[in-house]
Tab-separated table of C-alpha atoms in Angstrom:
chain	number	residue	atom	x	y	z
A	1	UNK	CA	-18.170	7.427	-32.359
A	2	UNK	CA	-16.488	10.926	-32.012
A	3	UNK	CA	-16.145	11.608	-28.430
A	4	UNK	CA	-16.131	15.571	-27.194
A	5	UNK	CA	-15.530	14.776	-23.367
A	6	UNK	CA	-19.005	15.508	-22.428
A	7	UNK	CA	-19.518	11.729	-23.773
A	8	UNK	CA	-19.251	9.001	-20.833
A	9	UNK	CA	-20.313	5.648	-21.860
A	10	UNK	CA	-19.974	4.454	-18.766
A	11	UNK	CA	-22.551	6.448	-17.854
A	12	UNK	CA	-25.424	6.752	-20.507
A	13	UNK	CA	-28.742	7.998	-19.622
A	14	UNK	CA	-29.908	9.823	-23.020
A	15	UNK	CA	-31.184	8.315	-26.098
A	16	UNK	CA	-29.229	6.853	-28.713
A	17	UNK	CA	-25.533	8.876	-28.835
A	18	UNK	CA	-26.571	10.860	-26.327
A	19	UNK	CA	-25.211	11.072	-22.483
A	20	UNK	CA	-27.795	12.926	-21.355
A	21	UNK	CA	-31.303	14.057	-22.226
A	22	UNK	CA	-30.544	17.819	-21.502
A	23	UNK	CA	-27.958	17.083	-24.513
A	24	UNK	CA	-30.178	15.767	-26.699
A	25	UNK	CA	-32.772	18.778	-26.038
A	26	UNK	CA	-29.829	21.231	-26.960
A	27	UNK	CA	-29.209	19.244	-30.390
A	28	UNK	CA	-32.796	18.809	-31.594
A	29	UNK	CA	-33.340	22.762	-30.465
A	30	UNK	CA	-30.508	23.939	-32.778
A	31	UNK	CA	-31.438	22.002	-35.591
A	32	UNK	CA	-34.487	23.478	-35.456
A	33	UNK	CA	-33.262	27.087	-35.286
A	34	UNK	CA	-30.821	25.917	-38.038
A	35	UNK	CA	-33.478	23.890	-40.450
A	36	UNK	CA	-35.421	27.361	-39.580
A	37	UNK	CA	-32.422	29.507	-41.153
A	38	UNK	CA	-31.884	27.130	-43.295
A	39	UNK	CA	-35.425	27.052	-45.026
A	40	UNK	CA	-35.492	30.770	-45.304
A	41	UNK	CA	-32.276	31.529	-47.027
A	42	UNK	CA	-33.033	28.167	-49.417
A	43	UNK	CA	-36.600	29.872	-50.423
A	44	UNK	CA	-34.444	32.859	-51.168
A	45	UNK	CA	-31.730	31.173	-52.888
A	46	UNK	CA	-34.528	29.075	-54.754
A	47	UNK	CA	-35.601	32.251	-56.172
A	48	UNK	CA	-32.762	33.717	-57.187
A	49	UNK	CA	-31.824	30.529	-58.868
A	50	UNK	CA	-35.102	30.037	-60.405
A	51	UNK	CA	-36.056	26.947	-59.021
A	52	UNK	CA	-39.077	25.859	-57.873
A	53	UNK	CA	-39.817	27.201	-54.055
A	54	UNK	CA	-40.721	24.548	-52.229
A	55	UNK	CA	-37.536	22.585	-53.547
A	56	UNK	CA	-35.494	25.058	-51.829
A	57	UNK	CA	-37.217	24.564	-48.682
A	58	UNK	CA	-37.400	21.364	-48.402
A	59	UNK	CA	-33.154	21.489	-49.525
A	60	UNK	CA	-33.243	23.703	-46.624
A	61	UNK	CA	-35.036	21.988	-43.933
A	62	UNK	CA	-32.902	18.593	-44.835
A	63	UNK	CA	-29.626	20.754	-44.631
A	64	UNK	CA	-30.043	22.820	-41.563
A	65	UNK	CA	-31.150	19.387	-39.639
A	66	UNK	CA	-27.991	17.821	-40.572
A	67	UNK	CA	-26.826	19.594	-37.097
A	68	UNK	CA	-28.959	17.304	-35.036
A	69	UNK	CA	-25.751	15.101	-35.582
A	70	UNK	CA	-23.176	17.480	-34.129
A	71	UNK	CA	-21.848	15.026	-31.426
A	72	UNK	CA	-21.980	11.849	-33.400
A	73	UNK	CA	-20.722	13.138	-36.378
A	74	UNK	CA	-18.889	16.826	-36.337
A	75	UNK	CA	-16.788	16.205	-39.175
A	76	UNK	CA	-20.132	15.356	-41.875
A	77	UNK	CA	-22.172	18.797	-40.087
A	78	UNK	CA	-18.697	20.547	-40.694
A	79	UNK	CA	-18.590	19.245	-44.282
A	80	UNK	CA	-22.431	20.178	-45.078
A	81	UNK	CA	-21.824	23.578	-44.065
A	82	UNK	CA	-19.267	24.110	-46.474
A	83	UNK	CA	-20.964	22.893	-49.157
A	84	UNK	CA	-24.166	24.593	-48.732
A	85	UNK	CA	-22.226	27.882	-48.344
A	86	UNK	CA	-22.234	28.704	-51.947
A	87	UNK	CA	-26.344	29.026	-51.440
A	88	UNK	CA	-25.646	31.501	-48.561
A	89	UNK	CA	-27.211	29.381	-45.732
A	90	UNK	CA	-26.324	27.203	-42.547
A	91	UNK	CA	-24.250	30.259	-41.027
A	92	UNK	CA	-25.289	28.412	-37.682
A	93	UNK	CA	-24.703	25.363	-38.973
A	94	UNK	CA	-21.164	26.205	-39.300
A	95	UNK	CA	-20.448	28.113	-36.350
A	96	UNK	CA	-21.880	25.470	-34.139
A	97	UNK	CA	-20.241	22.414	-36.376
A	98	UNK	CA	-16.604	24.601	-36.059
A	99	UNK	CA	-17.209	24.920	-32.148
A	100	UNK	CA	-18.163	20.579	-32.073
A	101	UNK	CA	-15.518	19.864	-34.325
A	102	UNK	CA	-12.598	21.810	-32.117
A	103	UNK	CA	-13.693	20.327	-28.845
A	104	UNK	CA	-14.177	16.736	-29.787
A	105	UNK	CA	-10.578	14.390	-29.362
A	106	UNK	CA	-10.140	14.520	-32.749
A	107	UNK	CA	-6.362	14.878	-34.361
A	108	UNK	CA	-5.593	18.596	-34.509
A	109	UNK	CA	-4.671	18.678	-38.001
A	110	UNK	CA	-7.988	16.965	-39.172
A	111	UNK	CA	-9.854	19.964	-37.049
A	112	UNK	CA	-7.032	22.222	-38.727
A	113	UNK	CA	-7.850	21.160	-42.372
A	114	UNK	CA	-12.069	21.174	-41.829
A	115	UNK	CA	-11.599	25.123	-40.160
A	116	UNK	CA	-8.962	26.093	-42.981
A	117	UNK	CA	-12.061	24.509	-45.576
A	118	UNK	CA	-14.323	26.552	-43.944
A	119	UNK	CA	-12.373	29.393	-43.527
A	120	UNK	CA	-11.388	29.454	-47.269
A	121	UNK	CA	-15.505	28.434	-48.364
A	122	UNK	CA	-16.867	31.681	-46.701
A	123	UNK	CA	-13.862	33.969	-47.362
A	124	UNK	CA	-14.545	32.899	-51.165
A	125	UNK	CA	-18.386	33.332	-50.808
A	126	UNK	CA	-18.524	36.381	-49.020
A	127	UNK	CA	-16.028	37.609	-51.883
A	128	UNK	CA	-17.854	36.813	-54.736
A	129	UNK	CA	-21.030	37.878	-52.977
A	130	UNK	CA	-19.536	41.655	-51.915
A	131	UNK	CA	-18.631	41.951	-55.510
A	132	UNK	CA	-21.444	41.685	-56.692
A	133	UNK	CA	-23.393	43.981	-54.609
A	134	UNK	CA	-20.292	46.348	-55.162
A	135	UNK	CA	-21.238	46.098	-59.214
A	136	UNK	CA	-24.930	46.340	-58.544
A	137	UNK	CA	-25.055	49.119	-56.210
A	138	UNK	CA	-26.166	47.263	-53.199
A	139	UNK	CA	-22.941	47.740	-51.179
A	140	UNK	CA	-22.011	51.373	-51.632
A	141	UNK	CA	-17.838	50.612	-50.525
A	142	UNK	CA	-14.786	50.654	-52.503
A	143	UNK	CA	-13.509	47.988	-54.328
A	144	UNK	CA	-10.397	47.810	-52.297
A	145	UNK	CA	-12.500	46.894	-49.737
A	146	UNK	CA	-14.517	43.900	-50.874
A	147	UNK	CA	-11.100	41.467	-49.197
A	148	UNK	CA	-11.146	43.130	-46.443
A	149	UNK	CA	-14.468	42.834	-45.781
A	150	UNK	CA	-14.804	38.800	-47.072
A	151	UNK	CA	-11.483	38.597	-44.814
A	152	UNK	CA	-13.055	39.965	-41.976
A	153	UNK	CA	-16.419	38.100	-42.114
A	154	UNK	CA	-14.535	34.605	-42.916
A	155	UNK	CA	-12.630	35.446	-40.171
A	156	UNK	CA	-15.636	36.020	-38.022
A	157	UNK	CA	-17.184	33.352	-39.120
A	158	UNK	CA	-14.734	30.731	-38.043
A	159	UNK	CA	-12.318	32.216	-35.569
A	160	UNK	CA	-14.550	32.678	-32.766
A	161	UNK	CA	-16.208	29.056	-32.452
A	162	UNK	CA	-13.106	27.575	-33.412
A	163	UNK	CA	-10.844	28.709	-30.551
A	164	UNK	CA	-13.663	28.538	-27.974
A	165	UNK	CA	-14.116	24.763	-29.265
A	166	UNK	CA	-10.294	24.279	-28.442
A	167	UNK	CA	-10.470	26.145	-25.154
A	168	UNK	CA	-13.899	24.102	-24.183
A	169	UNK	CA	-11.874	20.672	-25.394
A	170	UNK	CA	-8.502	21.246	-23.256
A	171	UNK	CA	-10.681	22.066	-20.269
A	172	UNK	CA	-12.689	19.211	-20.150
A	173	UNK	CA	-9.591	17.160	-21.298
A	174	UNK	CA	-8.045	18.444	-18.541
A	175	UNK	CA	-11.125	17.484	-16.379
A	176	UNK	CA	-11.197	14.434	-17.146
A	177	UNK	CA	-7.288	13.995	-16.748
A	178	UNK	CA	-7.719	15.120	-13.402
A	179	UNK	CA	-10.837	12.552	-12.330
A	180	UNK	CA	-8.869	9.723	-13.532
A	181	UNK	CA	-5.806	10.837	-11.609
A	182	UNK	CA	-8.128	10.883	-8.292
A	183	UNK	CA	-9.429	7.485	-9.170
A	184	UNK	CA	-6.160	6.297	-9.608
A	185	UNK	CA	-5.058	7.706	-5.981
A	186	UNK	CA	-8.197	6.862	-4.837
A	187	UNK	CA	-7.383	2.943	-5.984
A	188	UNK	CA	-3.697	3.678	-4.819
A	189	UNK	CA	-4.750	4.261	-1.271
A	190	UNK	CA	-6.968	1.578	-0.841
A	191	UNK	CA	-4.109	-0.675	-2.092
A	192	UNK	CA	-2.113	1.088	0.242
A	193	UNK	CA	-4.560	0.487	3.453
A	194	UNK	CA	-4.447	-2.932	2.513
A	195	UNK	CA	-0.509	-3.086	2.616
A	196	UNK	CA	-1.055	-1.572	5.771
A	197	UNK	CA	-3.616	-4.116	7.409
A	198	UNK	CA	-1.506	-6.715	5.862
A	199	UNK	CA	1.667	-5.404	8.040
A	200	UNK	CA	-0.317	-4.753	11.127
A	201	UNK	CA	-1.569	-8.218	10.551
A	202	UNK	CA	1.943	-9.361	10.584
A	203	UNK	CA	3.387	-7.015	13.246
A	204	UNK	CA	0.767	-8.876	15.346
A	205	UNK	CA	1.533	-12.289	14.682
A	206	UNK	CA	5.251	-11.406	14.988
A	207	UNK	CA	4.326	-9.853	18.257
A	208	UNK	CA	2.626	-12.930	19.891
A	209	UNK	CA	5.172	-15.554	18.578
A	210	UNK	CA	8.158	-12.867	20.508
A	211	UNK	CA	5.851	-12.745	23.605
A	212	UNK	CA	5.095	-16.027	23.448
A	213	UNK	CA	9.023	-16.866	23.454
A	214	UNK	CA	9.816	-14.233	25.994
A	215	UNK	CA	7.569	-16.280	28.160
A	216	UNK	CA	8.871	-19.692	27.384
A	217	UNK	CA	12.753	-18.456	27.795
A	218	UNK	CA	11.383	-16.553	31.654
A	219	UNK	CA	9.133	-18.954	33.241
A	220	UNK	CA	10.302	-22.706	31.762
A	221	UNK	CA	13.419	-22.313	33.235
A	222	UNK	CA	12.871	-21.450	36.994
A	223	UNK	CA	9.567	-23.849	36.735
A	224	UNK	CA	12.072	-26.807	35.559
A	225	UNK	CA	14.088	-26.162	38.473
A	226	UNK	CA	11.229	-26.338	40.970
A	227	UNK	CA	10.442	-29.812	39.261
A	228	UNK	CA	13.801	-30.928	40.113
A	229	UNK	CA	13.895	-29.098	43.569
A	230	UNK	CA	10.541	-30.949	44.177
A	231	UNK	CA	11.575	-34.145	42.957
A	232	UNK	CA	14.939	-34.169	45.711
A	233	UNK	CA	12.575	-33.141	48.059
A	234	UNK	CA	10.619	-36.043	47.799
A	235	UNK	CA	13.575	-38.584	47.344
A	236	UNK	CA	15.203	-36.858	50.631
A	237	UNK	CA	12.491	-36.254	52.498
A	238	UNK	CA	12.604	-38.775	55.034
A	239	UNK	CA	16.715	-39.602	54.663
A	240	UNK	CA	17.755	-36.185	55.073
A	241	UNK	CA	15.246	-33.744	56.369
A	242	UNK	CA	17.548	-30.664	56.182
A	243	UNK	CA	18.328	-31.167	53.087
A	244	UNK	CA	14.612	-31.919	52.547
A	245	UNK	CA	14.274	-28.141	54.347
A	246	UNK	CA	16.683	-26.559	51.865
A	247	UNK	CA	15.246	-28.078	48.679
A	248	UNK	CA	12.060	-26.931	50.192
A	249	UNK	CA	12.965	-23.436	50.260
A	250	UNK	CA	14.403	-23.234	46.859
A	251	UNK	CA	11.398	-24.449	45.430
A	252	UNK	CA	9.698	-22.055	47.526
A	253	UNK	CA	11.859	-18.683	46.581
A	254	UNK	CA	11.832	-20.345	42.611
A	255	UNK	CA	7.888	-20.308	42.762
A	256	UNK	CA	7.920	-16.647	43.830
A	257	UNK	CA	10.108	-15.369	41.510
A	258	UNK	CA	8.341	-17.184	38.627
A	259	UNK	CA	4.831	-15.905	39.795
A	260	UNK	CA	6.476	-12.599	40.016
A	261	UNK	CA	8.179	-12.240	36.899
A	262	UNK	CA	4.686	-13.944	35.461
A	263	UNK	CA	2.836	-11.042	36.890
A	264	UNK	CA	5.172	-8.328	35.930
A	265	UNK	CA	4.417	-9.729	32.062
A	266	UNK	CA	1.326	-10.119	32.254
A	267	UNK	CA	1.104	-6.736	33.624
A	268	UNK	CA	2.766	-5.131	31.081
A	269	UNK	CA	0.709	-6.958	28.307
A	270	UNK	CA	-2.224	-6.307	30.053
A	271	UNK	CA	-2.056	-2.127	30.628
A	272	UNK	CA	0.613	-1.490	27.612
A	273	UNK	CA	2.898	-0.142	30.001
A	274	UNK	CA	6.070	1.120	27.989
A	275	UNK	CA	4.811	-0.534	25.016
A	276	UNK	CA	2.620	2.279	23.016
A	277	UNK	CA	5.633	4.276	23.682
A	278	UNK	CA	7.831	2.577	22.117
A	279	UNK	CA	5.855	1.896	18.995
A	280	UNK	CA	4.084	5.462	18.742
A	281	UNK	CA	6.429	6.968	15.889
A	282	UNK	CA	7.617	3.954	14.423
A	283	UNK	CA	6.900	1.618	11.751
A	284	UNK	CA	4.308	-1.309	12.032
A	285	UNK	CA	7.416	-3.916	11.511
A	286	UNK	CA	9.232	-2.713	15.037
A	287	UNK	CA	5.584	-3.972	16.759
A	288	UNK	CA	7.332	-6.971	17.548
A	289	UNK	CA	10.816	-5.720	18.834
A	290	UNK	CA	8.719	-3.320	20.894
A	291	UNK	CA	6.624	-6.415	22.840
A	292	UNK	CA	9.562	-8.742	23.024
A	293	UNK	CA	11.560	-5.646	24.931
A	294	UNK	CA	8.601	-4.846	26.958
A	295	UNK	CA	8.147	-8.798	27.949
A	296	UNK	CA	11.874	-8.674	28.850
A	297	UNK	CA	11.744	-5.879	30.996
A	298	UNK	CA	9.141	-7.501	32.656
A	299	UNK	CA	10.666	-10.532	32.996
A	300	UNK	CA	14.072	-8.623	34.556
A	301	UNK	CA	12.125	-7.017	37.315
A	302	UNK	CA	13.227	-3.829	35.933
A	303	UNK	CA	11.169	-0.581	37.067
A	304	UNK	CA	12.008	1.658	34.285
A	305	UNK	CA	14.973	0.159	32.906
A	306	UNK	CA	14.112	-1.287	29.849
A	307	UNK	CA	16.949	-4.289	30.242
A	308	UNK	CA	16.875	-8.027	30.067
A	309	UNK	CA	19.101	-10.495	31.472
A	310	UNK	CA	23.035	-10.193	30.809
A	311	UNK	CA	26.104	-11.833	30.392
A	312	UNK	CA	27.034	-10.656	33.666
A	313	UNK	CA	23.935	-13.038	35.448
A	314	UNK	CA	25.406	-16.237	33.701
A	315	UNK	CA	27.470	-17.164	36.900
A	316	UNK	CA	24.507	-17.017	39.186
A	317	UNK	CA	22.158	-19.189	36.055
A	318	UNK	CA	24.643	-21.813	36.438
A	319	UNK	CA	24.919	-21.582	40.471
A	320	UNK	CA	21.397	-22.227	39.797
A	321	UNK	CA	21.717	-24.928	38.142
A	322	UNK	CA	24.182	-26.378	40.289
A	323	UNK	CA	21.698	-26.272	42.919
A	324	UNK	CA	19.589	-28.364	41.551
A	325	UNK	CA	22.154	-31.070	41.143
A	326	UNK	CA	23.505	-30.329	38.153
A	327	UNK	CA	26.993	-30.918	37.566
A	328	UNK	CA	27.955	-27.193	35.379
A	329	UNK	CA	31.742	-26.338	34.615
A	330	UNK	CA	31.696	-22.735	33.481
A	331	UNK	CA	34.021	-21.894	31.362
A	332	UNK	CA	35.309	-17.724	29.794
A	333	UNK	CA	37.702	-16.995	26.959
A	334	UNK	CA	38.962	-13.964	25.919
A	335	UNK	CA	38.586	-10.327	27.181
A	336	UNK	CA	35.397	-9.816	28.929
A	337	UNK	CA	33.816	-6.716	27.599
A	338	UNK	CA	29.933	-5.336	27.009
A	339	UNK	CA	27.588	-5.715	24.058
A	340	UNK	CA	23.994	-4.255	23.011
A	341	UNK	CA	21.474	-5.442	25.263
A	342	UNK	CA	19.881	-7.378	22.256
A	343	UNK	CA	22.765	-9.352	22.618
A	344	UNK	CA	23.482	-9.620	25.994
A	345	UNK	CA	20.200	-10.789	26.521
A	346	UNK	CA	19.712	-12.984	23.572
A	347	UNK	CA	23.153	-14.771	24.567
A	348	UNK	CA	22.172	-15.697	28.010
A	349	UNK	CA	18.334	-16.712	26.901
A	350	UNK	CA	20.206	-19.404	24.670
A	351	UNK	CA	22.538	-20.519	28.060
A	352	UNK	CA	18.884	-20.560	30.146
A	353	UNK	CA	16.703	-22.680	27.326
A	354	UNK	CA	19.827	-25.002	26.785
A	355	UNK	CA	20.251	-25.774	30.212
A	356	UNK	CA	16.293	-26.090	31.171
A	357	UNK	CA	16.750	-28.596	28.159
A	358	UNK	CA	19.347	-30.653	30.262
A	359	UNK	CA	17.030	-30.645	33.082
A	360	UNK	CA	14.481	-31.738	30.835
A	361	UNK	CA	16.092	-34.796	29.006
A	362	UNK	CA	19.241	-35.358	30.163
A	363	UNK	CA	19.006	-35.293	34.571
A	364	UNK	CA	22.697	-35.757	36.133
A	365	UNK	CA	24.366	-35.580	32.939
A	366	UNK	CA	27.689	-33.334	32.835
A	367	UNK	CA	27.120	-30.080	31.305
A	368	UNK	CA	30.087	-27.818	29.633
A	369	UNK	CA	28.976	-23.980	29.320
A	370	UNK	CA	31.719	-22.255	27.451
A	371	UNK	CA	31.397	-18.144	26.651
A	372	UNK	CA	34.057	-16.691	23.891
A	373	UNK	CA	34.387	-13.164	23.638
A	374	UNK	CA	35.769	-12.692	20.143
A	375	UNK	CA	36.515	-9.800	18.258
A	376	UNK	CA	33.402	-8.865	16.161
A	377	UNK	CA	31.450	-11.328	17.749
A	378	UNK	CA	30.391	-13.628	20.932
A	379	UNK	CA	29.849	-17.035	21.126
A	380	UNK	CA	28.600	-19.656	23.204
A	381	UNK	CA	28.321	-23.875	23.829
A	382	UNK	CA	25.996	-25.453	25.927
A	383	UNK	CA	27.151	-29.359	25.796
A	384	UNK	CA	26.192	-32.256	28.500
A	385	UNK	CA	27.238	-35.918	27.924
A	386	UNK	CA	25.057	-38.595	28.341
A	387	UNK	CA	22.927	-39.447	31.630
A	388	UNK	CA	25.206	-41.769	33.988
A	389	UNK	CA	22.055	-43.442	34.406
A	390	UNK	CA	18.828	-43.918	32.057
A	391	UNK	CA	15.548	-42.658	32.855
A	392	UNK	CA	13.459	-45.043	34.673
A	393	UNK	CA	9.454	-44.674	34.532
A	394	UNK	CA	9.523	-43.480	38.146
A	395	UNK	CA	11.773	-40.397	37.340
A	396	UNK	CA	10.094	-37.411	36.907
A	397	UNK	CA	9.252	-36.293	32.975
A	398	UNK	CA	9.338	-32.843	32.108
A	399	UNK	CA	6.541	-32.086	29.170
A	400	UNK	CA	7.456	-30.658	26.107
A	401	UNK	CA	5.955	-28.229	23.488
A	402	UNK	CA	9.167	-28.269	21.208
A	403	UNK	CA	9.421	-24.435	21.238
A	404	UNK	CA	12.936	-24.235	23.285
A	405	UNK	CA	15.187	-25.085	20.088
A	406	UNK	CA	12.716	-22.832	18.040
A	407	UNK	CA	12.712	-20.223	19.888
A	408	UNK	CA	16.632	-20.296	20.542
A	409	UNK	CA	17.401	-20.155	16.396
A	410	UNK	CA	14.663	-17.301	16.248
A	411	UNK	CA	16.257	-15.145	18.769
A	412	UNK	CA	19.801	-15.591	17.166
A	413	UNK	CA	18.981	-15.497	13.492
A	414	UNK	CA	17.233	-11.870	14.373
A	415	UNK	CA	20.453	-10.712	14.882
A	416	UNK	CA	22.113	-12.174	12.328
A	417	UNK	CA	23.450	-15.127	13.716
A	418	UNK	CA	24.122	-18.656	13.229
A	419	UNK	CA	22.756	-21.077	15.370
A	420	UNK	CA	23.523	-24.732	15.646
A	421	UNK	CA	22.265	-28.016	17.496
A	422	UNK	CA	22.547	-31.765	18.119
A	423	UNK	CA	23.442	-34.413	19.022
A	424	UNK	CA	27.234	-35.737	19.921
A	425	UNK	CA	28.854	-38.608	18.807
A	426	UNK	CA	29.416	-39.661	22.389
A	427	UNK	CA	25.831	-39.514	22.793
A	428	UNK	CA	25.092	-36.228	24.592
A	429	UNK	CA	23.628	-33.009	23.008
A	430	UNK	CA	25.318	-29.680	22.017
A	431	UNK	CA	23.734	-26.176	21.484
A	432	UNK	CA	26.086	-23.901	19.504
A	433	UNK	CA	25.356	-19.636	18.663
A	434	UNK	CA	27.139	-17.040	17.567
A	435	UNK	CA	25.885	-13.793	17.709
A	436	UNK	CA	27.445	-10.152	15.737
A	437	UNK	CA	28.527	-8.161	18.450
């Protein structure tokens, strides 16, 4: 089927070829105006011709209907209106044909060869035809006239419908162009909302796993110290009740601090303090870094500031430490100097976890904590030996969710780093990073 971009067949509601029924009316009305003309001029022509009358009706009628197939066929209504121009009929016929023809999607030079047919059929007709009423007296003109008169009806004839057909067929062409390119944004932006809930999904999950760390790095530590506090306390208690009276108060000053930096989290999370500011403007992907800075400026005590933990804190982690009964040995090389607080903070969250971790598994064991300041980058070694004694059932266990490690290589592959850890050979543990500066 010949389509003339009126034709949808995605959306048929007419009869048979037909899109609609207002379409259909149009067609069957003009092939009965044209089987009308048609008859008329084929009773004349009969005449003329000597032929019986009612053969050149009926010759007529068949002819002039032939336009009822304008939309399903242009190219056979063009082709009948040629050849019945010799009898003088199916002028509408042919206009209306030469209009269907130009503004269906046909090739342009089959619509160029059917209108240069046409063209030529009537110029040739109207020719012969002037001529003769020239010779009989019927057209009172000149002779030099007769081609410029079958010139100018021929190109009457089939200049007019044929450029309006063209016009008609590059508009809806057009049209249609223009519908699909809408559907195709239209389909473009859904696939691009669903991109988008697929990254919000994921700046979501990446947010909770960096609060979720930020938590475990803040709270574990101080809350494995009160453990240990608490378990001196009780060991002491009775042989030394001073000492009993200082453990007692670090456990009590670590419990506030925890509860506070807890609450200062918590708070932020909770009111999206700092938070919507820092991701209003910016891409779903920073969702994460935005929480995980928030969480740490919670966790620092910061009003305002916006900073974590530093390097410059790692003295007073380990003096921590050490008051708990760990033996630490600090340790600094190179030229002490300042990095991003990304960095800062990141190194000294993998000193905390590392040496929570020696709390954890490895109670009274000898712990090394070295810090090298490099050129380009910074690195740092957590290592304890072994426990100078093995844990008995009675000592105190520390649980474990198996996050510390995790969350360590998280925080230092985000940066770009390389993070190692494991056991010795002398059967201790070592926790290796090092971070870009």
């Amino acid at each position: 089927m010949t389509t003339t971009g009126e034709v949808h067949t995605a959306a048929l509601t007419g009869p048979w070829w037909w899109a609609r029924w207002r379409g259909a009316g149009l067609d069957v009305g003009l092939a009965v105006l044209s089987a009308g003309e048609c008859a008329g001029e084929g009773i004349r022509f009969a005449r003329e011709a000597g032929i019986p009358l009612p053969v050149g009706f009926v010759f007529g009628v068949v002819a002039g209907s032939v336009l009822v197939l304008r939309r399903r066929w242009p190219i056979a209504v063009v082709l009948v209106s040629i050849a019945v121009a010799p009898a003088q009929m199916g002028y509408l016929m042919g206009v209306v044909g030469l209009y269907t023809l130009a503004a269906s999607e046909l090739p342009r030079r089959i619509i160029g060869a059917l209108a240069g047919m046409a063209m030529v059929g009537t110029l040739i007709v109207t020719f012969v035809r002037s001529h003769q009423d020239v010779a009989d007296g019927g057209l009172k003109i000149g002779d030099w006239l007769v081609p410029v008169v079958a010139i100018t009806a021929s190109l009457g004839v089939t200049a007019p419908p044929l450029l309006l057909g063209l016009y008609v067929g590059a508009r809806r062409r057009l049209m249609e162009s223009l519908r699909e390119r809408a559907d195709s944004l239209e389909r473009e932006l859904q696939l691009l909302a669903e991109r988008a809930e697929e990254r919000a999904e994921w700046a979501r999950n990446e947010e909770r796993t960096r609060i979720a760390r930020e938590m475990h790095d803040v709270v574990a530590h101080r809350v494995s110290l009160m453990v240990v506090h608490a378990a001196a306390l009780q060991a002491v208690a009775r042989k030394d009740p001073e000492k009993a009276v200082r453990n007692a108060a670090l456990v009590g000053d670590m419990g506030r601090q925890a509860l506070t930096e807890l609450r200062e989290m918590l708070g932020v999370l909770r009111s999206g303090d700092g938070l919507e500011r820092r991701v209003q403007g910016v891409p779903l992907a920073a969702v994460g870094v935005a929480a995980a800075a928030a969480a740490s400026r919670a966790a620092s005590g910061g009003e305002g500031v916006g900073e974590g933990p530093c390097l410059s804190e790692l003295e007073e982690l380990v003096g921590q430490s050490a008051a708990a009964g760990m033996v630490v040995d600090l340790s600094v090389e190179g030229e002490v100097r300042l990095y991003g607080a990304e960095v800062e903070q990141t190194a000294y969250r993998v000193v905390q976890e590392a040496l929570t971790n020696v709390h954890k598994h490895a109670a009274g064991a000898k712990t090394y904590v070295r810090l090298a300041h490099r050129g380009d980058e910074v690195a740092m070694q957590v290592e304890n030996e072994p426990p100078s004694e093995p844990v008995s059932g009675s000592e105190v266990r520390f649980p474990s969710g198996g996050n510390g490690l995790l969350g360590m290589k998280e925080r230092v592959a985000a940066l770009g780093g390389v993070f190692v850890s494991g056991p010795t050979e002398a059967g201790g543990f070592r926790v290796s990073a090092v971070i870009p500066a």
